[in-house]
Short mmCIF file of C-alpha atoms and ligand atoms in Angstrom, two decimals:
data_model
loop_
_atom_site.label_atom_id
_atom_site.label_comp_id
_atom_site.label_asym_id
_atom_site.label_seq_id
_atom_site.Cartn_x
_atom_site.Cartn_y
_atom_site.Cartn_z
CA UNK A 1 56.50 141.89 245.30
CA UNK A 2 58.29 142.00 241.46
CA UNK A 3 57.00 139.15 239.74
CA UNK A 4 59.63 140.43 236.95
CA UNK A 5 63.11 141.63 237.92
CA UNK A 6 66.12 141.87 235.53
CA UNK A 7 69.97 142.60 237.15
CA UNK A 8 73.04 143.51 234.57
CA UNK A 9 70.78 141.14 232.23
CA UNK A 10 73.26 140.68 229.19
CA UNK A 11 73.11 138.20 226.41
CA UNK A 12 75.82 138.31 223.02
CA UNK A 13 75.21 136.68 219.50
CA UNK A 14 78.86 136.69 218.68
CA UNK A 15 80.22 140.10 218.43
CA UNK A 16 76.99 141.93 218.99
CA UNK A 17 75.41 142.63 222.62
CA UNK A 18 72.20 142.31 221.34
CA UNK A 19 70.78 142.70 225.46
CA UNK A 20 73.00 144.78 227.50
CA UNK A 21 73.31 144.78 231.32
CA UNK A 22 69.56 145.52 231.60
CA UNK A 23 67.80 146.02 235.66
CA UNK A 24 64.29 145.92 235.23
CA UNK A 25 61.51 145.39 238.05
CA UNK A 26 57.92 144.75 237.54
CA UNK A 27 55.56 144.89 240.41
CA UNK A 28 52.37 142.27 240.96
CA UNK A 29 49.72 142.92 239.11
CA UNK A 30 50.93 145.96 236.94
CA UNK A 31 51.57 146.18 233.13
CA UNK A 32 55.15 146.69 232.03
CA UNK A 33 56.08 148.17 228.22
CA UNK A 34 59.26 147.45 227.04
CA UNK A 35 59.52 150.13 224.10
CA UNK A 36 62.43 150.16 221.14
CA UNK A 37 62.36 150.02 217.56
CA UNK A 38 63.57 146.76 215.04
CA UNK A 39 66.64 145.35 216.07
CA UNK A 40 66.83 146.95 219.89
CA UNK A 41 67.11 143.83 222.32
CA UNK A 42 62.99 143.28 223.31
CA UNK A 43 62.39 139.85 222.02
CA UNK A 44 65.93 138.79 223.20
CA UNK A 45 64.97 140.32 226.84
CA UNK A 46 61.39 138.45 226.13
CA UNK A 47 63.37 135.12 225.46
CA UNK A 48 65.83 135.38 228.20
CA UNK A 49 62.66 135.97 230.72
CA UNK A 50 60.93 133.22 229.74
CA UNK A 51 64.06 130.84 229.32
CA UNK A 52 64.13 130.32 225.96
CA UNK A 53 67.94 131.63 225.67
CA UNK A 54 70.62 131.76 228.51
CA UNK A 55 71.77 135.10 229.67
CA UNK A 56 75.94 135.76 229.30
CA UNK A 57 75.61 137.78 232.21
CA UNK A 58 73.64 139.14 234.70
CA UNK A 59 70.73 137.62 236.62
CA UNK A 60 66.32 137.46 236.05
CA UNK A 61 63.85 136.14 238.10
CA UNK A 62 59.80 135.57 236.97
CA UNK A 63 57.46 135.13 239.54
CA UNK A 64 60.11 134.22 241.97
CA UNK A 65 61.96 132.05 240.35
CA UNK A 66 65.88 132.48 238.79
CA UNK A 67 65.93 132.19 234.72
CA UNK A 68 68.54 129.78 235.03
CA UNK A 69 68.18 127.51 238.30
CA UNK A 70 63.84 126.78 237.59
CA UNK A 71 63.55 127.36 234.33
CA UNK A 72 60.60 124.42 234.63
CA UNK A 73 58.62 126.50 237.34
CA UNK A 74 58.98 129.66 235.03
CA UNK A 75 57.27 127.95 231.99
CA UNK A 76 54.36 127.10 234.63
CA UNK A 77 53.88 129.90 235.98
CA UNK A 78 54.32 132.09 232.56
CA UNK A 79 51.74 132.85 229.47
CA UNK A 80 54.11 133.46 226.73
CA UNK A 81 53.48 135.04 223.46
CA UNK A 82 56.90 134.69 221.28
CA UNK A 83 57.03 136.94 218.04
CA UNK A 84 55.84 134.39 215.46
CA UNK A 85 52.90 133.50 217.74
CA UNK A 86 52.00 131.06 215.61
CA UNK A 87 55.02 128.63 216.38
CA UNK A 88 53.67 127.54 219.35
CA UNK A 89 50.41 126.25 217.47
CA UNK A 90 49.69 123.15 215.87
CA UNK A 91 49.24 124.15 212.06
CA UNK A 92 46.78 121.30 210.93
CA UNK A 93 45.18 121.05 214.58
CA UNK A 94 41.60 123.30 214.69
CA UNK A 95 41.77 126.26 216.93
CA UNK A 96 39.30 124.68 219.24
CA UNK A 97 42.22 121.57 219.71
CA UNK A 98 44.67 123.76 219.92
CA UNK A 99 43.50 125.08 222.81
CA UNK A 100 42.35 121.56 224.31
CA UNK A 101 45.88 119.96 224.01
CA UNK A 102 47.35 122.97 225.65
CA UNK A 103 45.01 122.96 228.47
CA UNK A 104 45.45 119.06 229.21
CA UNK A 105 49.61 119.77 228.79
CA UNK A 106 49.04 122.46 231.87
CA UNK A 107 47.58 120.50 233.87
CA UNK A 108 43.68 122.20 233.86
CA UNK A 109 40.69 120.29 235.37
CA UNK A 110 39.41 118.25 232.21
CA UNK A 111 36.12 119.67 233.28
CA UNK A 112 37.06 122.99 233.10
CA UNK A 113 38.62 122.96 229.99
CA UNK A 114 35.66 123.71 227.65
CA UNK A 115 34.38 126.54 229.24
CA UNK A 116 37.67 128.31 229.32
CA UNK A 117 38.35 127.32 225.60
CA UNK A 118 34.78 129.18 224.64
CA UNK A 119 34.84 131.81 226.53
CA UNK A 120 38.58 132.77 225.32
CA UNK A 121 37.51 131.61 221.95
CA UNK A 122 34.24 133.70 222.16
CA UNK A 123 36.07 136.54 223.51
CA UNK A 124 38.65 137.36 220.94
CA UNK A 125 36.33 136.97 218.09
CA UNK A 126 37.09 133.77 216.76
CA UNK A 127 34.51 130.60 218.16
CA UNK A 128 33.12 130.87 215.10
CA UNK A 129 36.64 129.62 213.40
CA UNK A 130 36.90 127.05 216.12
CA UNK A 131 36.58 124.15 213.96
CA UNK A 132 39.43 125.73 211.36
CA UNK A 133 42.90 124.39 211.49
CA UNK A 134 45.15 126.88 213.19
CA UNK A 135 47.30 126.81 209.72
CA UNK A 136 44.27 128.01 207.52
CA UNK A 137 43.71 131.03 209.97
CA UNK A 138 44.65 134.44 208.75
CA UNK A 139 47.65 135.83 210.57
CA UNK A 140 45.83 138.49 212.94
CA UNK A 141 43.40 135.43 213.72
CA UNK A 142 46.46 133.14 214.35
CA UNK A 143 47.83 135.82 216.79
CA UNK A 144 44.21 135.90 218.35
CA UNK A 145 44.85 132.41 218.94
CA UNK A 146 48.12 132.47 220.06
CA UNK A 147 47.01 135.07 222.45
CA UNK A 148 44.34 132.60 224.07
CA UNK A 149 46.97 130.05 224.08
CA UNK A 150 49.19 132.40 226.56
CA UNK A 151 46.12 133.02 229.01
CA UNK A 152 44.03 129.74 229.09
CA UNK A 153 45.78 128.37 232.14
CA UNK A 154 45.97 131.75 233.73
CA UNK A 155 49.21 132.28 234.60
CA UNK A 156 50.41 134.56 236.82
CA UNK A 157 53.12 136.43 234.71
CA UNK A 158 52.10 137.07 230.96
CA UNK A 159 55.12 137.45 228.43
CA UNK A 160 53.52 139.35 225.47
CA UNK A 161 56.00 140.12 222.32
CA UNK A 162 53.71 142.56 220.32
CA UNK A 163 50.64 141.44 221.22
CA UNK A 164 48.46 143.36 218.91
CA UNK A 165 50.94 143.61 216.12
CA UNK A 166 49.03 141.64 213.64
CA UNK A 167 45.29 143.02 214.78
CA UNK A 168 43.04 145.03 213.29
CA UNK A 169 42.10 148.34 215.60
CA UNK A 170 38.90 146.84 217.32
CA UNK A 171 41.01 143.28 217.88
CA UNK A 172 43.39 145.74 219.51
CA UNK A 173 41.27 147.59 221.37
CA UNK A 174 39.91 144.11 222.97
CA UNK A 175 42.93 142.97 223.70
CA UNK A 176 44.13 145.94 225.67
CA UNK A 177 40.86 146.23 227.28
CA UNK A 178 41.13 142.32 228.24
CA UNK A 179 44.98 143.03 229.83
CA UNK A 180 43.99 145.73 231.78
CA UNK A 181 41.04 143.71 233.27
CA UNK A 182 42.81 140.98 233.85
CA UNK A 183 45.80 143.28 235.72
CA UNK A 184 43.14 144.58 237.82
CA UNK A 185 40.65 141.88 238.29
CA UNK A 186 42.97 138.31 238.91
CA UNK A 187 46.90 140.60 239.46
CA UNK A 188 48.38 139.19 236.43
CA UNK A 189 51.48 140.64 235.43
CA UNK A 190 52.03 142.07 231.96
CA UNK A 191 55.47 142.27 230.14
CA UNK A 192 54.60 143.56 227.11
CA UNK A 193 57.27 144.27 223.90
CA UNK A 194 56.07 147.18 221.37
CA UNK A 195 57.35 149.58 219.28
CA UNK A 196 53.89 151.46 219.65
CA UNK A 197 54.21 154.24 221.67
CA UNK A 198 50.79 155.33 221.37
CA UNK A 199 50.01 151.82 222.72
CA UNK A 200 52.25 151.49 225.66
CA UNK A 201 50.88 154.41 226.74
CA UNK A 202 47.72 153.99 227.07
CA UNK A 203 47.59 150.57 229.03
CA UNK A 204 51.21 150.64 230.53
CA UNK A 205 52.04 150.95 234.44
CA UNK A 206 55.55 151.71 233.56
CA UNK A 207 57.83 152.43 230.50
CA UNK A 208 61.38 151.45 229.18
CA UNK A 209 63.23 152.43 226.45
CA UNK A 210 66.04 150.29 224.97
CA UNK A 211 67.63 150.72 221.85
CA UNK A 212 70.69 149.08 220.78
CA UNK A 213 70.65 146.53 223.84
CA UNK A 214 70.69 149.49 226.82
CA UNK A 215 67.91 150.69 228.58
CA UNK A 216 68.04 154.37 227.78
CA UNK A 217 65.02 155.59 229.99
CA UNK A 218 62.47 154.27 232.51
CA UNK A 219 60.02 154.94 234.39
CA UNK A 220 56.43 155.59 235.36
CA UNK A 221 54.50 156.18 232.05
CA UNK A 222 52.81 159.01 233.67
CA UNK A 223 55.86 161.04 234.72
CA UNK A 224 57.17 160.02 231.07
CA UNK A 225 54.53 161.21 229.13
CA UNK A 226 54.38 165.03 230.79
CA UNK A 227 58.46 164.50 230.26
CA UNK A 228 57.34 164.21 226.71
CA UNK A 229 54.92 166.87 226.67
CA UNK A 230 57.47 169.22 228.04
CA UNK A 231 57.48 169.96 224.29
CA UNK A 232 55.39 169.46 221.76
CA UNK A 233 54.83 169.76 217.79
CA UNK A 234 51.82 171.23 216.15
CA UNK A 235 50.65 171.65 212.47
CA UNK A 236 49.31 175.36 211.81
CA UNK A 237 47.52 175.66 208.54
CA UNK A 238 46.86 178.89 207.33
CA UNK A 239 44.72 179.99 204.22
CA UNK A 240 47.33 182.95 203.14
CA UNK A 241 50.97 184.31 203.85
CA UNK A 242 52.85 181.07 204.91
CA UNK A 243 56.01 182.64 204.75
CA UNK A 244 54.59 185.51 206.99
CA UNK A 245 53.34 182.53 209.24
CA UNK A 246 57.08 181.35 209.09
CA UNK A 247 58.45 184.47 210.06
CA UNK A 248 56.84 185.01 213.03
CA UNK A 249 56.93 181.43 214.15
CA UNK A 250 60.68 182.11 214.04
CA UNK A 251 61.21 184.82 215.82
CA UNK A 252 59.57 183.76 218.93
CA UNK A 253 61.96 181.97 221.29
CA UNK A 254 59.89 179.10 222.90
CA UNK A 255 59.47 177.72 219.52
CA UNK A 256 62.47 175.30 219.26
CA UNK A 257 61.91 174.13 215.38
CA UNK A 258 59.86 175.51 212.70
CA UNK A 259 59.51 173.08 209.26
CA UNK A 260 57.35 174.11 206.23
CA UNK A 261 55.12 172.26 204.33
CA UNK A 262 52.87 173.02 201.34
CA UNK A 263 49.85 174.72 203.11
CA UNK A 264 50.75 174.22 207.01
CA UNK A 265 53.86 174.99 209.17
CA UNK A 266 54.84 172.43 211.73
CA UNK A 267 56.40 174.13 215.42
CA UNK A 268 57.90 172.54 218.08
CA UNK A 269 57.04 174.64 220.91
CA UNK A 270 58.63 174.94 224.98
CA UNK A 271 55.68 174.10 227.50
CA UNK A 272 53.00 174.70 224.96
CA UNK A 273 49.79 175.26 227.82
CA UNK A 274 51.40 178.79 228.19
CA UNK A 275 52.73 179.85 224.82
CA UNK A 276 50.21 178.50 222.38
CA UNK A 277 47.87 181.02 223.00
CA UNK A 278 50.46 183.85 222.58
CA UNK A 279 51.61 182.39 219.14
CA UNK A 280 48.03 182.41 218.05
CA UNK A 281 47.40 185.89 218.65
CA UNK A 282 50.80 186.64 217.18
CA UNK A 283 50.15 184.97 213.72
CA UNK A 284 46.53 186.64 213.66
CA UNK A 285 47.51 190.05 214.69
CA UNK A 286 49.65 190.01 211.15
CA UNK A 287 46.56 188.88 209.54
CA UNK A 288 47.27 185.39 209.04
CA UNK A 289 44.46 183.09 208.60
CA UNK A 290 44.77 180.09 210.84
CA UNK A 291 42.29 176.78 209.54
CA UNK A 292 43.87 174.85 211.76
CA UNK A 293 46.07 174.60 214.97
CA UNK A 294 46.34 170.57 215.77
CA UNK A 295 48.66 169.13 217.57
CA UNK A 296 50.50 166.34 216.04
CA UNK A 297 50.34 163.13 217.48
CA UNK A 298 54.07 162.11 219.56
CA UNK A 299 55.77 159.60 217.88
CA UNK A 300 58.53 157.28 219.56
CA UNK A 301 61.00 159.24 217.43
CA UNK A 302 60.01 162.29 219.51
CA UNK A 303 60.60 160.59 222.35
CA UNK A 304 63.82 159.30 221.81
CA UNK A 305 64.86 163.00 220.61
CA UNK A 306 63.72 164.53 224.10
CA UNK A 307 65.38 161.36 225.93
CA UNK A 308 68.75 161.92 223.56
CA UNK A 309 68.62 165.49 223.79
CA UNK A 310 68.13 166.14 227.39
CA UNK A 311 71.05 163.32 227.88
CA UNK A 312 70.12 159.10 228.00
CA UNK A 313 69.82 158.16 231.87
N1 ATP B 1 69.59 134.15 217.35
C1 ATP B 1 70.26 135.23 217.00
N2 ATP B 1 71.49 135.18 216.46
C2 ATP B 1 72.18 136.28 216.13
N3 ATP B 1 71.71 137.53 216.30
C3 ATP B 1 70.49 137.67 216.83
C4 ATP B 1 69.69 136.53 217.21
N4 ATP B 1 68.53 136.98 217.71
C5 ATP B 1 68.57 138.33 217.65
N5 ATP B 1 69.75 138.74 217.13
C6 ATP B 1 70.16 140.15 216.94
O1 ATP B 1 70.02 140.80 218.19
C7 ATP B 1 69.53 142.13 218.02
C8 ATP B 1 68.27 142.30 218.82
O2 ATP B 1 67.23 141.52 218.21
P1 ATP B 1 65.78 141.42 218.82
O3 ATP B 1 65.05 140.40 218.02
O4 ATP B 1 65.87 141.22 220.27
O5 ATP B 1 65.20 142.88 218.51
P2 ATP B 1 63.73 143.46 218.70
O6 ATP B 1 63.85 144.68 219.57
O7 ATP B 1 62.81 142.40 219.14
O8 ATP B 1 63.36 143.95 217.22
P3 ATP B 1 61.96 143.92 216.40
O9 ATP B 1 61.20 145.16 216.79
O10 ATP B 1 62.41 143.97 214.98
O11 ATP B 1 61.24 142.66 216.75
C9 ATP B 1 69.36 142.32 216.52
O12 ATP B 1 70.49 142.96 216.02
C10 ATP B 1 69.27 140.90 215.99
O13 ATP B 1 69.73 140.82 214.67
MG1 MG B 2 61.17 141.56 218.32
#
């Protein structure tokens, strides 16, 4: 079943179609990425799924339930993270009661309550602050908090707007580690906002793109990512001749950019696993010295390039 699942979803601030006519579907128990840069439509989509705004057009369901008709059920059922995480904390309340008002608001055995609180607490790093009021904590901290807010009663759908965006790397690490587990182990149901591809990647079932409101690409982040790697940049350094370097990274046709820098060259280059190789031996066979052949890291902007170029779906 699609515990998430978005038809013609639309919503306007005035003149601007700040969401528009977006179908999304996310299946039980997977992890969902919704990717874009500032100003693209994901914590609009992230409001409208968790009822926060009204949609001008178009129909949502979470967990079942329509956006519009149960928006009562949906707030059970959901663990939301909004982007300032920390309005939906009580600034002068400690961590620690925080948590406990939140748990007795859901509904949670009184009994039960505790445990949950520490082990959350224990698990993102922050029992130790338990005692501090949730307005003294330091923003990554806050979002740790915010974070444990959104799971204690375990819902079944999770509505995450940049989750990590505050956290240090190890914070972030643990709390991609903890989604994933959490997919797998209980079939909670991620919907994630980022505008870190490198991110979305690595923990997401499936990928969308949306930039000014539309959904420009989606799909599997597997069958995205060798979409992606259909072509890829890499950062030659070479100890002499950098114009010779230039030259010959020119004149080969696979390569579909070439941009110099002070010691390096950067190449874009067609299905790299068979022409790399060839460049190499190219550039060395008119004596260049190569330190370095690395490939550079894909950025989002690549992505949209490749989904822009090769024509939006
Ligand atoms: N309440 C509002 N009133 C008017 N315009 C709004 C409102 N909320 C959002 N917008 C506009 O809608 C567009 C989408 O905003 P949204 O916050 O959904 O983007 P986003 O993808 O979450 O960006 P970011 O990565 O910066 O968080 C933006 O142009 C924004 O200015
Ligand atoms: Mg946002």
């Amino acid at each position: 079943m699609d515990e998430v699942i978005a038809i013609g979803l639309t919503k306007r601030f005035d003149d601007l179609t700040a969401v528009d006519h977006i179908d999304l579907n996310v299946p039980e128990g997977s992890i969902y990425g919704l990717l874009g840069p500032n100003g693209a439509g994901k914590s609009t989509t992230l409001r409208l799924l968790c009822t926060l705004l009204r949609p001008d057009e178009g129909t949502a369901s979470v967990g079942g339930f329509d956006i519009i008709e149960s928006p009562v059920k949906i707030r059970e059922i959901t663990g939301v993270l909004p982007e300032e995480g920390n309005h939906t904390l009580y600034q002068t309340l400690s961590s620690y009661e925080n948590l406990e008002y939140f748990g007795k608001l859901y509904d949670i055995p009184e009994d039960e309550i505790p445990s949950r609180i520490e082990e959350l607490l224990s698990f993102m790093g922050l029992w130790e602050r338990k005692d501090d009021p949730a307005g003294e904590l330091s923003t990554g901290n806050r979002q740790r908090l915010a974070l444990c807010r959104a799971l204690l009663h375990r819902p079944k759908v999770l509505l995450l707007d940049e989750p990590t965006s505050a956290l240090d790397p190890i914070a972030a690490k643990r709390v991609r580690e903890l989604i994933l587990s959490l997919a797998e182990k209980y079939k909670q149901t991620f919907f994630i906002n980022s505008h870190n591809l490198a991110e979305v990647q690595r923990i997401c079932d499936s990928i969308a793109i949306i930039d000014e409101g539309k959904i420009l690409l989606s799909g599997n982040t597997k069958e995205l990512r060798s979409r992606l790697q259909a072509s890829q940049s890499y950062r030659i350094r070479v100890a002499n001749d950098l114009e010779g370097a230039l030259l010959v990274a020119k004149s080969m046709d696979f390569v579909k950019s070439v941009d110099k820098e002070v010691d390096s060259i950067t190449v874009t280059i067609e299905d790299p696993d068979s022409n790399n190789s060839f460049l190499m031996q190219s550039l060395l066979s008119k004596g260049i010295k190569i330190i370095e052949f690395a490939e550079e890291e894909a950025t989002l902007e690549d992505l949209y390039l490749d989904v822009i170029k090769g024509g939006a779906e």
